[in-house]
mmCIF file of C-alpha atoms in Angstrom:
data_model
loop_
_atom_site.group_PDB
_atom_site.id
_atom_site.type_symbol
_atom_site.label_atom_id
_atom_site.label_comp_id
_atom_site.label_asym_id
_atom_site.label_seq_id
_atom_site.Cartn_x
_atom_site.Cartn_y
_atom_site.Cartn_z
ATOM 1 C CA MET O 1 -74.503 -25.475 56.744
ATOM 2 C CA THR O 2 -77.794 -25.703 58.659
ATOM 3 C CA VAL O 3 -80.332 -27.939 57.020
ATOM 4 C CA PRO O 4 -83.887 -26.623 57.398
ATOM 5 C CA PRO O 5 -86.309 -29.042 59.022
ATOM 6 C CA ALA O 6 -88.377 -31.164 56.656
ATOM 7 C CA ALA O 7 -91.983 -30.148 56.141
ATOM 8 C CA PRO O 8 -94.339 -32.287 58.240
ATOM 9 C CA ALA O 9 -95.930 -35.232 56.465
ATOM 10 C CA PRO O 10 -99.618 -34.616 55.863
ATOM 11 C CA HIS O 11 -101.832 -36.255 58.445
ATOM 12 C CA LEU O 12 -104.300 -38.770 56.958
ATOM 13 C CA LEU O 13 -107.542 -37.241 58.151
ATOM 14 C CA ASP O 14 -110.064 -39.988 58.634
ATOM 15 C CA THR O 15 -112.227 -41.230 61.460
ATOM 16 C CA GLU O 16 -110.159 -42.133 64.488
ATOM 17 C CA ALA O 17 -110.978 -42.723 68.114
ATOM 18 C CA GLY O 18 -110.588 -39.498 70.055
ATOM 19 C CA GLN O 19 -110.909 -36.322 67.968
ATOM 20 C CA HIS O 20 -109.019 -34.347 70.584
ATOM 21 C CA ALA O 21 -106.030 -36.696 70.440
ATOM 22 C CA VAL O 22 -106.043 -36.207 66.660
ATOM 23 C CA ASN O 23 -106.245 -32.435 67.185
ATOM 24 C CA GLU O 24 -103.178 -32.487 69.424
ATOM 25 C CA ARG O 25 -101.189 -34.229 66.680
ATOM 26 C CA LEU O 26 -102.394 -31.696 64.151
ATOM 27 C CA ARG O 27 -101.538 -28.793 66.407
ATOM 28 C CA ALA O 28 -98.014 -30.182 66.784
ATOM 29 C CA HIS O 29 -97.608 -29.568 63.038
ATOM 30 C CA GLY O 30 -98.600 -25.917 63.416
ATOM 31 C CA THR O 31 -101.768 -23.882 63.588
ATOM 32 C CA ALA O 32 -102.321 -24.612 59.877
ATOM 33 C CA ALA O 33 -101.504 -28.284 59.307
ATOM 34 C CA PRO O 34 -101.297 -30.216 56.029
ATOM 35 C CA VAL O 35 -103.758 -33.142 55.919
ATOM 36 C CA THR O 36 -104.806 -35.771 53.438
ATOM 37 C CA LEU O 37 -108.531 -36.288 52.903
ATOM 38 C CA PRO O 38 -110.172 -39.513 51.732
ATOM 39 C CA GLY O 39 -109.230 -40.225 48.131
ATOM 40 C CA ASP O 40 -105.697 -38.842 48.705
ATOM 41 C CA VAL O 41 -106.919 -35.251 48.305
ATOM 42 C CA ALA O 42 -104.399 -32.727 49.719
ATOM 43 C CA ALA O 43 -105.831 -30.197 52.129
ATOM 44 C CA PHE O 44 -105.090 -28.086 55.180
ATOM 45 C CA ALA O 45 -106.711 -27.868 58.629
ATOM 46 C CA VAL O 46 -106.578 -24.600 60.540
ATOM 47 C CA THR O 47 -106.446 -25.508 64.232
ATOM 48 C CA GLY O 48 -105.451 -22.305 66.048
ATOM 49 C CA HIS O 49 -108.228 -20.110 67.438
ATOM 50 C CA GLU O 50 -106.870 -16.741 66.330
ATOM 51 C CA GLU O 51 -105.631 -18.078 62.992
ATOM 52 C CA LEU O 52 -108.985 -19.705 62.288
ATOM 53 C CA LYS O 53 -110.901 -16.551 63.246
ATOM 54 C CA GLU O 54 -108.791 -14.499 60.842
ATOM 55 C CA PHE O 55 -109.047 -17.134 58.108
ATOM 56 C CA LEU O 56 -112.846 -17.332 58.324
ATOM 57 C CA GLY O 57 -113.156 -13.616 57.687
ATOM 58 C CA HIS O 58 -110.268 -13.178 55.254
ATOM 59 C CA PRO O 59 -111.201 -11.442 51.962
ATOM 60 C CA ASP O 60 -108.981 -13.853 49.981
ATOM 61 C CA VAL O 61 -110.856 -16.931 51.183
ATOM 62 C CA ALA O 62 -113.830 -18.299 49.202
ATOM 63 C CA LYS O 63 -116.565 -20.897 49.662
ATOM 64 C CA ASN O 64 -117.551 -21.570 46.054
ATOM 65 C CA ALA O 65 -116.094 -24.823 44.685
ATOM 66 C CA CYS O 66 -115.134 -23.085 41.453
ATOM 67 C CA HIS O 67 -112.028 -22.165 43.482
ATOM 68 C CA PHE O 68 -111.329 -25.826 44.404
ATOM 69 C CA ALA O 69 -108.273 -26.518 42.224
ATOM 70 C CA ALA O 70 -108.448 -30.318 42.226
ATOM 71 C CA MET O 71 -112.193 -30.297 41.450
ATOM 72 C CA ARG O 72 -111.651 -27.703 38.726
ATOM 73 C CA ALA O 73 -109.031 -29.991 37.189
ATOM 74 C CA GLY O 74 -111.359 -33.026 37.211
ATOM 75 C CA GLU O 75 -109.327 -34.868 39.827
ATOM 76 C CA ILE O 76 -112.184 -35.486 42.266
ATOM 77 C CA PRO O 77 -113.981 -38.779 41.454
ATOM 78 C CA PRO O 78 -117.761 -39.163 41.433
ATOM 79 C CA GLY O 79 -119.111 -40.211 44.813
ATOM 80 C CA TRP O 80 -116.263 -38.575 46.735
ATOM 81 C CA PRO O 81 -117.444 -38.695 50.398
ATOM 82 C CA LEU O 82 -117.091 -34.926 50.931
ATOM 83 C CA ALA O 83 -118.519 -33.784 47.584
ATOM 84 C CA THR O 84 -121.833 -32.563 49.042
ATOM 85 C CA PHE O 85 -120.042 -30.050 51.253
ATOM 86 C CA ALA O 86 -118.405 -28.535 48.155
ATOM 87 C CA THR O 87 -121.171 -28.721 45.564
ATOM 88 C CA VAL O 88 -124.543 -28.248 47.320
ATOM 89 C CA GLU O 89 -126.197 -25.076 45.994
ATOM 90 C CA GLY O 90 -127.005 -22.488 48.634
ATOM 91 C CA MET O 91 -125.538 -19.818 50.804
ATOM 92 C CA THR O 92 -122.911 -22.146 52.369
ATOM 93 C CA THR O 93 -121.142 -22.447 49.000
ATOM 94 C CA ALA O 94 -121.682 -18.883 47.741
ATOM 95 C CA ASP O 95 -119.502 -15.823 47.935
ATOM 96 C CA GLY O 96 -119.842 -12.062 47.751
ATOM 97 C CA ALA O 97 -123.016 -10.616 46.271
ATOM 98 C CA ASP O 98 -124.442 -14.070 45.556
ATOM 99 C CA HIS O 99 -124.008 -15.051 49.199
ATOM 100 C CA ARG O 100 -125.528 -11.811 50.467
ATOM 101 C CA ARG O 101 -128.539 -12.348 48.151
ATOM 102 C CA LEU O 102 -129.133 -15.931 49.337
ATOM 103 C CA ARG O 103 -128.565 -15.103 52.998
ATOM 104 C CA SER O 104 -130.957 -12.158 52.744
ATOM 105 C CA LEU O 105 -133.694 -14.374 51.258
ATOM 106 C CA VAL O 106 -133.261 -17.025 53.974
ATOM 107 C CA THR O 107 -133.105 -14.387 56.719
ATOM 108 C CA LYS O 108 -136.428 -12.982 55.558
ATOM 109 C CA ALA O 109 -138.007 -16.351 56.298
ATOM 110 C CA PHE O 110 -135.882 -17.588 59.239
ATOM 111 C CA THR O 111 -136.510 -14.684 61.591
ATOM 112 C CA ALA O 112 -135.748 -14.299 65.303
ATOM 113 C CA ARG O 113 -139.499 -14.065 65.921
ATOM 114 C CA ARG O 114 -140.049 -17.429 64.189
ATOM 115 C CA VAL O 115 -137.322 -19.035 66.312
ATOM 116 C CA GLU O 116 -138.677 -17.614 69.576
ATOM 117 C CA ALA O 117 -142.173 -18.720 68.628
ATOM 118 C CA LEU O 118 -140.857 -22.294 68.681
ATOM 119 C CA ARG O 119 -140.093 -22.159 72.439
ATOM 120 C CA PRO O 120 -143.432 -23.623 73.653
ATOM 121 C CA ARG O 121 -143.264 -26.389 71.063
ATOM 122 C CA ILE O 122 -139.642 -27.253 71.999
ATOM 123 C CA GLU O 123 -140.677 -27.365 75.676
ATOM 124 C CA LYS O 124 -143.613 -29.668 74.887
ATOM 125 C CA LEU O 125 -141.515 -31.996 72.683
ATOM 126 C CA THR O 126 -138.862 -32.148 75.414
ATOM 127 C CA GLU O 127 -141.359 -33.068 78.114
ATOM 128 C CA ASP O 128 -142.977 -35.705 75.894
ATOM 129 C CA LEU O 129 -139.619 -37.341 75.182
ATOM 130 C CA LEU O 130 -138.742 -37.319 78.874
ATOM 131 C CA ASP O 131 -142.121 -38.921 79.674
ATOM 132 C CA ARG O 132 -141.330 -41.759 77.247
ATOM 133 C CA LEU O 133 -137.711 -42.196 78.283
ATOM 134 C CA PRO O 134 -138.333 -44.711 81.115
ATOM 135 C CA GLY O 135 -140.171 -46.936 78.652
ATOM 136 C CA ALA O 136 -136.979 -47.194 76.562
ATOM 137 C CA VAL O 137 -134.854 -48.420 79.467
ATOM 138 C CA ALA O 138 -133.422 -51.888 78.856
ATOM 139 C CA ALA O 139 -133.469 -54.767 81.344
ATOM 140 C CA ASP O 140 -130.051 -53.709 82.652
ATOM 141 C CA GLY O 141 -131.386 -50.257 83.575
ATOM 142 C CA VAL O 142 -129.612 -48.495 80.717
ATOM 143 C CA VAL O 143 -131.054 -46.308 77.992
ATOM 144 C CA ASP O 144 -129.365 -44.778 74.939
ATOM 145 C CA LEU O 145 -129.940 -41.076 75.523
ATOM 146 C CA ARG O 146 -128.647 -40.202 72.065
ATOM 147 C CA GLN O 147 -131.222 -42.361 70.298
ATOM 148 C CA HIS O 148 -134.180 -41.650 72.537
ATOM 149 C CA PHE O 149 -133.693 -37.972 73.444
ATOM 150 C CA ALA O 150 -130.771 -36.078 71.868
ATOM 151 C CA TYR O 151 -131.718 -37.183 68.333
ATOM 152 C CA PRO O 152 -135.552 -36.987 68.199
ATOM 153 C CA LEU O 153 -135.768 -33.530 69.768
ATOM 154 C CA PRO O 154 -133.823 -31.462 67.182
ATOM 155 C CA MET O 155 -135.026 -33.671 64.313
ATOM 156 C CA SER O 156 -138.647 -33.105 65.294
ATOM 157 C CA VAL O 157 -138.074 -29.352 65.703
ATOM 158 C CA ILE O 158 -136.354 -28.803 62.362
ATOM 159 C CA CYS O 159 -138.825 -30.996 60.469
ATOM 160 C CA GLU O 160 -141.841 -29.272 62.030
ATOM 161 C CA LEU O 161 -140.193 -25.922 61.254
ATOM 162 C CA LEU O 162 -139.778 -26.950 57.603
ATOM 163 C CA GLY O 163 -143.153 -28.657 57.293
ATOM 164 C CA VAL O 164 -141.695 -32.172 56.797
ATOM 165 C CA ASP O 165 -143.950 -35.087 57.730
ATOM 166 C CA ALA O 166 -142.999 -37.121 60.825
ATOM 167 C CA GLU O 167 -142.769 -40.402 58.900
ATOM 168 C CA LEU O 168 -139.765 -39.015 57.025
ATOM 169 C CA HIS O 169 -137.737 -38.148 60.141
ATOM 170 C CA ASP O 170 -135.840 -41.435 60.552
ATOM 171 C CA ARG O 171 -135.028 -41.800 56.853
ATOM 172 C CA LEU O 172 -133.777 -38.203 56.621
ATOM 173 C CA HIS O 173 -131.587 -38.873 59.659
ATOM 174 C CA GLU O 174 -130.164 -42.026 58.031
ATOM 175 C CA LEU O 175 -129.442 -40.098 54.809
ATOM 176 C CA SER O 176 -127.876 -37.230 56.742
ATOM 177 C CA ASN O 177 -125.554 -39.705 58.464
ATOM 178 C CA LEU O 178 -124.465 -41.094 55.119
ATOM 179 C CA ILE O 179 -123.889 -37.636 53.649
ATOM 180 C CA VAL O 180 -121.733 -36.377 56.550
ATOM 181 C CA SER O 181 -119.851 -39.664 56.941
ATOM 182 C CA THR O 182 -116.311 -39.679 55.594
ATOM 183 C CA VAL O 183 -115.927 -43.442 55.305
ATOM 184 C CA VAL O 184 -118.850 -44.579 53.114
ATOM 185 C CA GLU O 185 -118.489 -46.037 49.639
ATOM 186 C CA PRO O 186 -118.983 -43.725 46.612
ATOM 187 C CA ALA O 187 -122.122 -45.541 45.486
ATOM 188 C CA GLN O 188 -123.714 -44.962 48.904
ATOM 189 C CA VAL O 189 -122.880 -41.243 48.811
ATOM 190 C CA LEU O 190 -124.428 -40.788 45.372
ATOM 191 C CA SER O 191 -127.504 -42.782 46.315
ATOM 192 C CA ALA O 192 -127.995 -40.908 49.602
ATOM 193 C CA ASN O 193 -127.683 -37.529 47.873
ATOM 194 C CA ARG O 194 -130.163 -38.517 45.160
ATOM 195 C CA GLU O 195 -132.713 -39.765 47.676
ATOM 196 C CA MET O 196 -132.323 -36.737 49.926
ATOM 197 C CA VAL O 197 -132.786 -34.352 46.979
ATOM 198 C CA ALA O 198 -135.826 -36.313 45.783
ATOM 199 C CA ILE O 199 -137.469 -36.182 49.210
ATOM 200 C CA LEU O 200 -136.816 -32.481 49.657
ATOM 201 C CA THR O 201 -137.934 -31.684 46.104
ATOM 202 C CA HIS O 202 -141.233 -33.383 46.904
ATOM 203 C CA VAL O 203 -141.545 -31.432 50.178
ATOM 204 C CA ALA O 204 -141.028 -28.191 48.214
ATOM 205 C CA GLU O 205 -143.633 -29.215 45.607
ATOM 206 C CA VAL O 206 -146.197 -29.960 48.308
ATOM 207 C CA ARG O 207 -145.569 -26.697 50.089
ATOM 208 C CA ARG O 208 -145.699 -24.709 46.843
ATOM 209 C CA ALA O 209 -149.121 -26.237 46.045
ATOM 210 C CA ASP O 210 -150.412 -25.906 49.566
ATOM 211 C CA PRO O 211 -148.464 -23.247 51.546
ATOM 212 C CA GLY O 212 -148.572 -23.371 55.318
ATOM 213 C CA ASP O 213 -147.144 -21.659 58.366
ATOM 214 C CA ASP O 214 -143.756 -23.287 57.906
ATOM 215 C CA LEU O 215 -140.285 -22.233 56.873
ATOM 216 C CA THR O 216 -140.373 -24.015 53.510
ATOM 217 C CA SER O 217 -143.478 -22.048 52.514
ATOM 218 C CA ALA O 218 -141.804 -18.851 53.782
ATOM 219 C CA LEU O 219 -138.630 -19.609 51.772
ATOM 220 C CA ILE O 220 -140.741 -20.126 48.640
ATOM 221 C CA ALA O 221 -142.567 -16.825 49.243
ATOM 222 C CA ALA O 222 -139.451 -14.806 50.180
ATOM 223 C CA ARG O 223 -138.252 -12.430 47.564
ATOM 224 C CA GLU O 224 -135.935 -9.455 47.250
ATOM 225 C CA GLU O 225 -137.293 -6.024 46.402
ATOM 226 C CA ASP O 226 -136.451 -6.647 42.753
ATOM 227 C CA GLY O 227 -138.594 -9.800 42.772
ATOM 228 C CA ASP O 228 -135.665 -12.238 42.987
ATOM 229 C CA ARG O 229 -136.448 -15.594 44.609
ATOM 230 C CA LEU O 230 -134.574 -18.785 45.466
ATOM 231 C CA SER O 231 -134.236 -21.022 42.417
ATOM 232 C CA GLU O 232 -135.472 -24.615 42.732
ATOM 233 C CA ARG O 233 -131.921 -25.922 43.170
ATOM 234 C CA GLU O 234 -131.126 -23.196 45.728
ATOM 235 C CA LEU O 235 -134.328 -23.973 47.640
ATOM 236 C CA VAL O 236 -133.619 -27.707 47.803
ATOM 237 C CA GLY O 237 -129.979 -27.019 48.695
ATOM 238 C CA THR O 238 -131.123 -24.734 51.520
ATOM 239 C CA LEU O 239 -133.546 -27.369 52.812
ATOM 240 C CA LEU O 240 -130.777 -29.991 52.679
ATOM 241 C CA LEU O 241 -128.459 -27.742 54.647
ATOM 242 C CA MET O 242 -131.147 -27.003 57.251
ATOM 243 C CA ILE O 243 -132.082 -30.679 57.712
ATOM 244 C CA ILE O 244 -128.480 -31.774 58.230
ATOM 245 C CA ALA O 245 -127.149 -28.775 60.160
ATOM 246 C CA GLY O 246 -130.462 -28.246 61.933
ATOM 247 C CA HIS O 247 -130.452 -31.607 63.698
ATOM 248 C CA GLU O 248 -126.993 -33.263 63.470
ATOM 249 C CA THR O 249 -125.139 -30.401 65.181
ATOM 250 C CA THR O 250 -127.741 -29.853 67.931
ATOM 251 C CA LEU O 251 -127.891 -33.608 68.493
ATOM 252 C CA ASN O 252 -124.111 -33.656 69.027
ATOM 253 C CA LEU O 253 -124.274 -30.554 71.196
ATOM 254 C CA ILE O 254 -126.813 -32.087 73.582
ATOM 255 C CA ASN O 255 -124.936 -35.417 73.550
ATOM 256 C CA ASN O 256 -121.582 -33.772 74.302
ATOM 257 C CA ALA O 257 -123.025 -31.543 77.038
ATOM 258 C CA VAL O 258 -124.521 -34.534 78.892
ATOM 259 C CA ARG O 259 -121.205 -36.432 78.634
ATOM 260 C CA ALA O 260 -119.287 -33.438 79.946
ATOM 261 C CA LEU O 261 -121.672 -32.913 82.881
ATOM 262 C CA CYS O 262 -121.622 -36.610 83.815
ATOM 263 C CA ALA O 263 -117.840 -36.518 83.854
ATOM 264 C CA HIS O 264 -117.709 -33.232 85.816
ATOM 265 C CA ARG O 265 -120.377 -33.452 88.535
ATOM 266 C CA ASP O 266 -118.871 -30.417 90.254
ATOM 267 C CA GLN O 267 -119.841 -28.323 87.210
ATOM 268 C CA LEU O 268 -123.380 -29.725 87.271
ATOM 269 C CA GLU O 269 -123.604 -28.693 90.952
ATOM 270 C CA LEU O 270 -122.645 -25.119 90.018
ATOM 271 C CA VAL O 271 -125.697 -25.005 87.761
ATOM 272 C CA ARG O 272 -127.952 -26.550 90.384
ATOM 273 C CA SER O 273 -126.787 -24.091 93.015
ATOM 274 C CA GLY O 274 -127.421 -21.106 90.722
ATOM 275 C CA ASP O 275 -123.746 -20.241 90.387
ATOM 276 C CA ALA O 276 -123.824 -20.964 86.668
ATOM 277 C CA SER O 277 -126.565 -21.103 84.029
ATOM 278 C CA TRP O 278 -127.638 -23.702 81.505
ATOM 279 C CA ALA O 279 -126.723 -21.141 78.822
ATOM 280 C CA ALA O 280 -123.164 -21.193 80.213
ATOM 281 C CA VAL O 281 -123.142 -24.995 79.982
ATOM 282 C CA VAL O 282 -124.116 -24.769 76.303
ATOM 283 C CA GLU O 283 -121.389 -22.169 75.519
ATOM 284 C CA GLU O 284 -118.712 -24.105 77.370
ATOM 285 C CA THR O 285 -119.695 -27.331 75.581
ATOM 286 C CA LEU O 286 -119.473 -25.543 72.234
ATOM 287 C CA ARG O 287 -115.908 -24.557 73.141
ATOM 288 C CA TYR O 288 -114.780 -27.679 75.003
ATOM 289 C CA ASP O 289 -116.281 -30.321 72.705
ATOM 290 C CA SER O 290 -117.601 -28.623 69.568
ATOM 291 C CA PRO O 291 -120.350 -30.628 67.826
ATOM 292 C CA VAL O 292 -118.489 -30.044 64.565
ATOM 293 C CA SER O 293 -114.835 -31.021 64.441
ATOM 294 C CA HIS O 294 -113.370 -30.251 60.975
ATOM 295 C CA PHE O 295 -115.843 -28.456 58.745
ATOM 296 C CA PRO O 296 -115.343 -28.459 54.907
ATOM 297 C CA PHE O 297 -114.515 -26.298 52.896
ATOM 298 C CA ARG O 298 -112.946 -22.930 52.195
ATOM 299 C CA TYR O 299 -110.418 -22.138 49.472
ATOM 300 C CA PRO O 300 -107.687 -19.456 49.361
ATOM 301 C CA THR O 301 -108.041 -17.498 46.112
ATOM 302 C CA THR O 302 -104.317 -16.772 46.246
ATOM 303 C CA ASP O 303 -101.382 -18.402 48.060
ATOM 304 C CA LEU O 304 -102.165 -17.470 51.644
ATOM 305 C CA GLU O 305 -99.946 -17.503 54.741
ATOM 306 C CA VAL O 306 -101.722 -18.846 57.805
ATOM 307 C CA GLY O 307 -99.856 -19.362 61.051
ATOM 308 C CA GLY O 308 -96.488 -19.462 59.302
ATOM 309 C CA ALA O 309 -97.595 -22.016 56.677
ATOM 310 C CA VAL O 310 -98.411 -21.103 53.071
ATOM 311 C CA ILE O 311 -101.637 -22.640 51.855
ATOM 312 C CA PRO O 312 -101.589 -22.802 48.040
ATOM 313 C CA GLU O 313 -104.368 -21.208 46.044
ATOM 314 C CA GLY O 314 -107.317 -23.540 45.463
ATOM 315 C CA THR O 315 -106.471 -25.934 48.326
ATOM 316 C CA PRO O 316 -109.510 -27.145 50.299
ATOM 317 C CA VAL O 317 -109.248 -26.030 53.944
ATOM 318 C CA LEU O 318 -111.026 -27.445 56.959
ATOM 319 C CA ALA O 319 -112.162 -25.175 59.808
ATOM 320 C CA SER O 320 -111.057 -27.215 62.838
ATOM 321 C CA TYR O 321 -113.545 -25.950 65.404
ATOM 322 C CA SER O 322 -112.883 -28.679 67.980
ATOM 323 C CA ALA O 323 -109.159 -27.985 67.887
ATOM 324 C CA ALA O 324 -109.529 -24.204 68.036
ATOM 325 C CA GLY O 325 -111.827 -24.588 71.046
ATOM 326 C CA ARG O 326 -108.932 -26.050 73.084
ATOM 327 C CA ASP O 327 -106.165 -23.771 71.875
ATOM 328 C CA PRO O 328 -104.094 -23.088 75.018
ATOM 329 C CA ARG O 329 -102.872 -19.780 73.628
ATOM 330 C CA THR O 330 -106.459 -18.501 73.721
ATOM 331 C CA TYR O 331 -107.935 -20.402 76.669
ATOM 332 C CA GLY O 332 -104.866 -20.883 78.841
ATOM 333 C CA PRO O 333 -103.072 -23.970 80.146
ATOM 334 C CA ASP O 334 -106.394 -25.454 81.334
ATOM 335 C CA ALA O 335 -107.992 -25.358 77.880
ATOM 336 C CA ASP O 336 -108.705 -29.089 78.172
ATOM 337 C CA ARG O 337 -110.792 -28.532 81.332
ATOM 338 C CA PHE O 338 -114.582 -28.252 81.222
ATOM 339 C CA ASP O 339 -115.407 -25.076 83.208
ATOM 340 C CA VAL O 340 -118.869 -23.531 82.992
ATOM 341 C CA THR O 341 -117.660 -20.374 84.750
ATOM 342 C CA ARG O 342 -115.531 -19.330 81.774
ATOM 343 C CA LEU O 343 -116.764 -16.231 79.943
ATOM 344 C CA GLY O 344 -119.333 -17.619 77.508
ATOM 345 C CA GLY O 345 -119.459 -16.937 73.810
ATOM 346 C CA ARG O 346 -115.725 -16.795 73.133
ATOM 347 C CA HIS O 347 -115.572 -19.678 70.701
ATOM 348 C CA LEU O 348 -115.871 -20.262 66.989
ATOM 349 C CA SER O 349 -118.203 -23.277 66.910
ATOM 350 C CA PHE O 350 -120.859 -21.361 64.956
ATOM 351 C CA GLY O 351 -118.238 -19.891 62.618
ATOM 352 C CA HIS O 352 -117.192 -16.284 62.183
ATOM 353 C CA GLY O 353 -117.625 -13.608 59.560
ATOM 354 C CA PRO O 354 -120.157 -13.547 56.740
ATOM 355 C CA HIS O 355 -120.943 -17.272 57.033
ATOM 356 C CA PHE O 356 -121.735 -17.221 60.752
ATOM 357 C CA CYS O 357 -124.398 -19.881 61.391
ATOM 358 C CA LEU O 358 -127.951 -18.529 61.002
ATOM 359 C CA GLY O 359 -129.244 -21.425 63.116
ATOM 360 C CA ALA O 360 -127.187 -20.536 66.205
ATOM 361 C CA PRO O 361 -130.145 -19.040 68.161
ATOM 362 C CA LEU O 362 -132.275 -22.136 67.513
ATOM 363 C CA ALA O 363 -129.483 -24.534 68.522
ATOM 364 C CA ARG O 364 -128.857 -22.593 71.731
ATOM 365 C CA LEU O 365 -132.587 -22.519 72.539
ATOM 366 C CA GLU O 366 -133.059 -26.273 71.976
ATOM 367 C CA ALA O 367 -129.961 -27.294 73.927
ATOM 368 C CA THR O 368 -130.689 -25.011 76.877
ATOM 369 C CA ILE O 369 -134.266 -26.269 77.227
ATOM 370 C CA ALA O 370 -133.210 -29.920 76.726
ATOM 371 C CA LEU O 371 -130.492 -29.864 79.404
ATOM 372 C CA ASP O 372 -132.569 -27.907 81.904
ATOM 373 C CA ARG O 373 -135.570 -30.235 81.648
ATOM 374 C CA LEU O 374 -133.467 -33.439 81.438
ATOM 375 C CA PHE O 375 -131.558 -32.862 84.682
ATOM 376 C CA ALA O 376 -134.628 -31.430 86.442
ATOM 377 C CA ARG O 377 -136.509 -34.638 85.681
ATOM 378 C CA TYR O 378 -133.548 -37.019 86.287
ATOM 379 C CA PRO O 379 -131.117 -35.256 88.632
ATOM 380 C CA GLU O 380 -129.122 -38.438 89.282
ATOM 381 C CA LEU O 381 -128.736 -39.297 85.595
ATOM 382 C CA ASP O 382 -125.246 -40.661 84.941
ATOM 383 C CA GLN O 383 -123.268 -42.194 82.138
ATOM 384 C CA ALA O 384 -123.351 -46.011 82.196
ATOM 385 C CA VAL O 385 -120.293 -46.621 80.009
ATOM 386 C CA PRO O 386 -116.937 -44.773 80.148
ATOM 387 C CA ASP O 387 -116.251 -42.387 77.303
ATOM 388 C CA ALA O 388 -113.221 -44.417 76.225
ATOM 389 C CA GLU O 389 -115.533 -47.321 75.404
ATOM 390 C CA LEU O 390 -117.968 -45.311 73.257
ATOM 391 C CA ALA O 391 -117.494 -45.503 69.501
ATOM 392 C CA PRO O 392 -116.969 -42.098 67.832
ATOM 393 C CA LEU O 393 -119.064 -40.997 64.858
ATOM 394 C CA PRO O 394 -117.792 -42.370 61.534
ATOM 395 C CA SER O 395 -116.813 -38.914 60.403
ATOM 396 C CA PHE O 396 -114.223 -36.275 61.142
ATOM 397 C CA VAL O 397 -116.844 -33.604 60.405
ATOM 398 C CA GLY O 398 -119.260 -34.433 63.219
ATOM 399 C CA ASN O 399 -117.767 -34.728 66.695
ATOM 400 C CA SER O 400 -119.582 -36.969 69.169
ATOM 401 C CA THR O 401 -120.254 -40.603 70.004
ATOM 402 C CA GLN O 402 -122.563 -43.029 68.236
ATOM 403 C CA SER O 403 -124.418 -43.771 71.426
ATOM 404 C CA LEU O 404 -124.798 -42.427 74.963
ATOM 405 C CA PRO O 405 -125.784 -45.191 77.425
ATOM 406 C CA VAL O 406 -127.024 -43.652 80.710
ATOM 407 C CA ARG O 407 -128.813 -44.664 83.853
ATOM 408 C CA LEU O 408 -131.687 -42.375 84.771
ATOM 409 C CA THR O 409 -131.373 -43.314 88.458
ATOM 410 C CA PRO O 410 -128.490 -44.855 90.454
ATOM 411 C CA LEU O 411 -128.131 -48.604 90.689
ATOM 412 C CA THR O 412 -129.955 -50.038 93.694
ATOM 413 C CA PRO O 413 -127.710 -52.395 95.677
ATOM 414 C CA LEU O 414 -129.056 -55.924 95.975
ATOM 415 C CA THR O 415 -130.106 -56.805 99.497
ATOM 416 C CA PRO O 416 -128.812 -60.120 100.877
#
């Protein structure tokens, strides 16, 4: 009698060096792999491109945590590191008519015209940061590009867009890091969430009392034809989402693009020669090294077969964007190669279906301007430390490195 092979042991999904090495191990278990989240919470990760695309748009897949079986049963402890992704109120955790209502209200405020109107300001912020970059260079000729360029640009843009004062930028970034980390202690998670909500509640109160030409004021004013508005909790949840997603992902995108170009100088030369565009660099980075690795959560509302595996109803599922971006069945045997001449746009890094990222145009605009101006100003910029020596982010949600040491100009040999 033939004994069927044993089901693969769930992979303990926690921060590890090399997200892509982790993704290879997950893919070896199938395009829908069982994983264990912090706190011994059973979950699945969908790693295949086509399987993930179908899953993201499947009618039997929900975003509202009322479908999260373990949370429904009271099995998720307070301060669970990933709780915010499941419980924040807003369109990212809403389904059906409720999601359409919330997305419509946000879309009324976050228009294409408002994004395009930011172009001059993004260009000015970029040039200002590049002007200051030499002053941040250490005695050894190295500067952390993540800290001094990739981080302050998107943080400044999203905070100006929302009408958040500059003195709050660094604290909001620190709180965002704690919220998206998957290794912090429960007390830190609860404290970070409370402080973030308190800050954004105050921002909303100020804008309600004194409206301005900012997105927060527009969100407060937005209403449906029947007079419906965002509730206070929905407004704060939307602001929280925009602060985190509006800077963390673009920060990682810029960081990962620079790393890829430094490691593939031939691809950088294609852009310089006019044979490829900066927009193509952004799209290939989104595929090759997605700024988001495993995004929480979706829940099957019935037992659902995905890639030959059955995911039980109510199981939290991660969208593994960084794994799907290197699926050889979709991108061929060279899926692990950074190639800016690939057809752009064929990736899932901004999601798919009804929850496709509303901030995609802004992220693309910021990253394209940032890379163009950075390499125009410092054409010889190069990475000062090999990728293998850079610490990854303490999270399997975000995908990048904690720092990016670079030299703006080549080392000058010492003369005898």
